[in-house]
Amino acid sequence: MRPLPLLLLACACCVPIVYAGPSGERFLLYLQEESKVREPSPVCKGLSHQEASLTCGLAEAAQLNRTFVVPSSLCLDQHHNKGHQWQANSWNSTRIKAVTLETYFDLGHLKAAGHAIIDGATFFRMVDASSFSALRKTVDVRSHMSVREVPSNTPFSEMRAYSASILIRRFRRRVSPHYWFDVCNKDKSFTLQEEHKRVRRDLWPSQRIRQAVFAVQQALQQQALNGSGEYISVHVRRSDKIGSCRHHIKEDTSARNILDKLLSFQADQKLQTNIPVYIASDERSAGYFDELLLSDQLNAFTAANFSGVLDFTTGNNYLLFKVEMALHSLASQKVETFKDDGDLYLTEDPKHCGYHVNP
């Protein structure tokens, strides 16, 4: 097994002689200003933001030939899980929940695809540091590994110049941008963008999620009356998008209007007929899609139709989101909520009401 490269971030007065870790390892570490524990932690956001942050860090580390220090857990905002309880004793606060990466992602496949990663807790044990505040002193004195810290807005093109064993991007809470994924959003370097795409392809959902996707996909394919094995997926996003600058989405995503829209698409030959329709949505109100499900004009399904397969997602919209987005990507035809995302959509309302970063 080849040794993992190690990346450390040093102070501005880093000594000119650079010592690498064991077997020449070098590390890249992303840290929030408020991080005081033994591992990196991005700000608390939804799963999509966390995934974008993780893949951005992995992409930069790969381009720098460094091992990325991944957090052992993610801090997920409760907003998208509103109205549902997590398992007992699992809350860190009333708004967030810390979850392990393996719950959602297949880190084994990530390693098999050639990405060098190390768990944050393992990293801090390896360098024998009790916290970030002790990291530089511990590493410099005991391990003879140099550490360099750079601001979060340091251009990717400048990162190659740093040879420290441990390179740290420091994300300051009160200075925008402070989300990890902004590194890739703001830097348009072709090599970084291409690497980011590759990492996103290699970051698979966890095995349990993939098994559920396969089971539901097979069940849907068997419902195709024309024998094609195809299905349509309709993404209905409501919870966090109703209100603000969007004045029509609540009505446009009602069961009646969705039914009318789909039938209109079929009448215009934009959607196939005689194949099942899967409704992927963050709407959890009981019976909300009944008008669609009971219609004899469509063969429609929701997650509730596959409760036996999807029981492990009960009360966890993030897990169900990963399953449904995988099913959506595999569908032969797709209908999106917003026109920004595809040719067939449910509402003219804008997806974004302006970029905003919470302090």
Coordinates of C-alpha atoms in Angstrom, one line a residue, residues 47-48 51 103-105 204-218 220 231 233-235 278-281 284 302-304 306-314 316-331:
L47 CA -26.0 18.2 2.5
S48 CA -25.6 19.6 -1.0
E51 CA -20.8 17.7 -0.6
T103 CA -23.7 7.5 6.3
Y104 CA -23.9 9.3 3.0
F105 CA -20.7 8.7 1.0
W204 CA -20.4 7.8 -4.7
P205 CA -23.3 7.5 -2.3
S206 CA -22.9 5.0 0.4
Q207 CA -23.5 1.3 -0.3
R208 CA -26.8 1.3 1.5
I209 CA -28.1 4.2 -0.5
R210 CA -27.0 2.6 -3.8
Q211 CA -28.8 -0.6 -2.8
A212 CA -32.0 1.3 -2.2
V213 CA -31.7 3.2 -5.5
F214 CA -31.2 -0.1 -7.4
A215 CA -34.2 -1.7 -5.8
V216 CA -36.6 1.3 -6.4
Q217 CA -35.2 1.7 -10.0
Q218 CA -35.9 -2.0 -10.8
L220 CA -40.2 1.4 -11.4
Y231 CA -39.4 6.0 -16.1
S233 CA -38.6 11.6 -12.6
V234 CA -40.2 14.9 -11.4
H235 CA -38.2 16.9 -8.9
Y278 CA -41.6 9.1 -9.8
I279 CA -42.2 12.2 -7.7
A280 CA -39.0 13.2 -5.9
S281 CA -39.7 15.9 -3.3
R284 CA -43.5 15.5 3.5
T302 CA -43.5 8.6 -4.4
A303 CA -41.2 7.3 -1.7
A304 CA -44.2 6.1 0.3
F306 CA -41.4 1.9 -1.5
S307 CA -41.5 2.2 2.3
G308 CA -40.1 -1.3 2.7
V309 CA -37.0 -0.4 0.8
L310 CA -36.7 3.1 2.1
D311 CA -37.5 2.5 5.8
F312 CA -33.9 3.5 6.8
T313 CA -34.7 7.1 5.5
T314 CA -37.7 7.6 7.8
N316 CA -34.1 11.8 7.6
N317 CA -34.8 13.9 4.6
Y318 CA -31.1 14.1 3.8
L319 CA -30.9 10.3 3.3
L320 CA -34.0 10.3 1.2
F321 CA -32.6 13.3 -0.8
K322 CA -29.5 11.2 -1.7
V323 CA -31.7 8.3 -2.9
E324 CA -34.1 10.5 -4.9
M325 CA -31.4 12.5 -6.6
A326 CA -29.7 9.3 -7.7
L327 CA -33.1 8.1 -9.0
H328 CA -33.6 11.4 -10.7
S329 CA -30.2 11.3 -12.5
L330 CA -31.0 7.7 -13.8
A331 CA -34.5 8.6 -15.2

